[in-house]
C-alpha positions as MATLAB code, in Angstrom:
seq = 'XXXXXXXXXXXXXXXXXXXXXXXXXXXXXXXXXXXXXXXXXXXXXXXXXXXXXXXXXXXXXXXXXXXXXXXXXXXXXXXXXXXXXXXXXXXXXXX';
ca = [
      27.810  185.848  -12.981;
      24.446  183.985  -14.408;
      23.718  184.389  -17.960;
      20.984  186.063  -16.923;
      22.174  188.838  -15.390;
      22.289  191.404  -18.124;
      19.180  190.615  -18.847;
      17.409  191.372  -14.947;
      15.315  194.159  -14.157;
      14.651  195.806  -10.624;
      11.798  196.140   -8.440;
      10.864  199.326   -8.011;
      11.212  201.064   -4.510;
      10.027  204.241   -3.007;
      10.252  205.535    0.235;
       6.307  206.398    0.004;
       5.575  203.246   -0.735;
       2.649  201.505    1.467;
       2.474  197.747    1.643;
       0.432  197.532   -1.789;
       2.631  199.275   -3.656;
       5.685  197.181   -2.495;
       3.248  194.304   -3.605;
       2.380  195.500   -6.798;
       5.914  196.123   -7.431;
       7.446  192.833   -6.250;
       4.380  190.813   -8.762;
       5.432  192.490  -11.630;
       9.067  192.545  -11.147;
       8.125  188.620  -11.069;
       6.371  188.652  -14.100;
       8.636  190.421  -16.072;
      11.789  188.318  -15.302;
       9.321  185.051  -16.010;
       9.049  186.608  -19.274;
      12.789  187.676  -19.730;
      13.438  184.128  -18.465;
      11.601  182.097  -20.857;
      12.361  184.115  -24.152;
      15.718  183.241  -22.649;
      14.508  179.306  -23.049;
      13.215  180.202  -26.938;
       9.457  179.595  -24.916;
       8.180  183.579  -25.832;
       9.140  185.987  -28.227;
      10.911  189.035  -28.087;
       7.564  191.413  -28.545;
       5.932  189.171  -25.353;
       8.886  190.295  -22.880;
       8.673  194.196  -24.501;
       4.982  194.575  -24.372;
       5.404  193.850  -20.705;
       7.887  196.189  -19.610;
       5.654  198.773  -21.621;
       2.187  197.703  -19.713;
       4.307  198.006  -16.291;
       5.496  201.581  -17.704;
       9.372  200.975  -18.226;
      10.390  201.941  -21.432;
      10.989  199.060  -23.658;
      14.070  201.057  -25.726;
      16.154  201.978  -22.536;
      15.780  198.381  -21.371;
      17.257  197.483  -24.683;
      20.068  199.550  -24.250;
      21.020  198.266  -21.023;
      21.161  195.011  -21.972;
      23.429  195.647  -25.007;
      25.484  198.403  -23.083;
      25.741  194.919  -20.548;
      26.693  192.621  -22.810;
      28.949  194.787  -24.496;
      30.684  194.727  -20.907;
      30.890  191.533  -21.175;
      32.157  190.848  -24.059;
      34.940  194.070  -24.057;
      35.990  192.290  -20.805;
      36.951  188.577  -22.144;
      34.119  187.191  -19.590;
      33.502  183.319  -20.596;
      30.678  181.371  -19.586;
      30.725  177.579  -19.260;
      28.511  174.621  -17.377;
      29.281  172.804  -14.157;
      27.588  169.865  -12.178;
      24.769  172.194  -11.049;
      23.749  173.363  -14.520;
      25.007  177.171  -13.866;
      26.826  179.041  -15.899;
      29.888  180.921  -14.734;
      32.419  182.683  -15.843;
      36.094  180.841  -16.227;
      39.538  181.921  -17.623;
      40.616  181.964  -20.908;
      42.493  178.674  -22.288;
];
């Protein structure tokens, strides 16, 4: 697991989708995670990565709750996180 998987959103899909909507969808699924991904890096703030989950129309509170409910996995199930040669972070045992 990468740390920033509780942290990822979805693209949206829909079987009535047309080839501009799976566009649409895929660009801001990209823009989002940019943001996720550099408050992540301390580059944004907080309000920059919930402002655009609101313009894209996701609710800003449930994707809050994920992420805790996520990392509360996490944490309840003794996952550790630590660096190897490629820069990754993965989960190891407990020593």
């Amino acid at each position: 697991m990468d740390l920033i998987d509780p942290f990822m959103t979805f693209s949206e899909v829909h079987p009535d989708f047309d080839d501009n909507d799976s566009l649409r969808s895929s660009r801001e699924l990209l823009e989002r995670q940019d943001a996720i991904d550099r408050w992540l890096r301390g580059e944004t703030s907080e309000e920059e990565v919930l402002d655009t989950l609101s313009s894209q129309g996701l609710n800003p509170d449930t994707y809050v709750d994920n992420v805790v409910n996520e990392v509360q996995y996490i944490i309840d199930n003794g996952i550790v996180y630590a660096s190897n040669d490629s820069g990754l972070l993965l989960p190891s045992s407990h020593s």
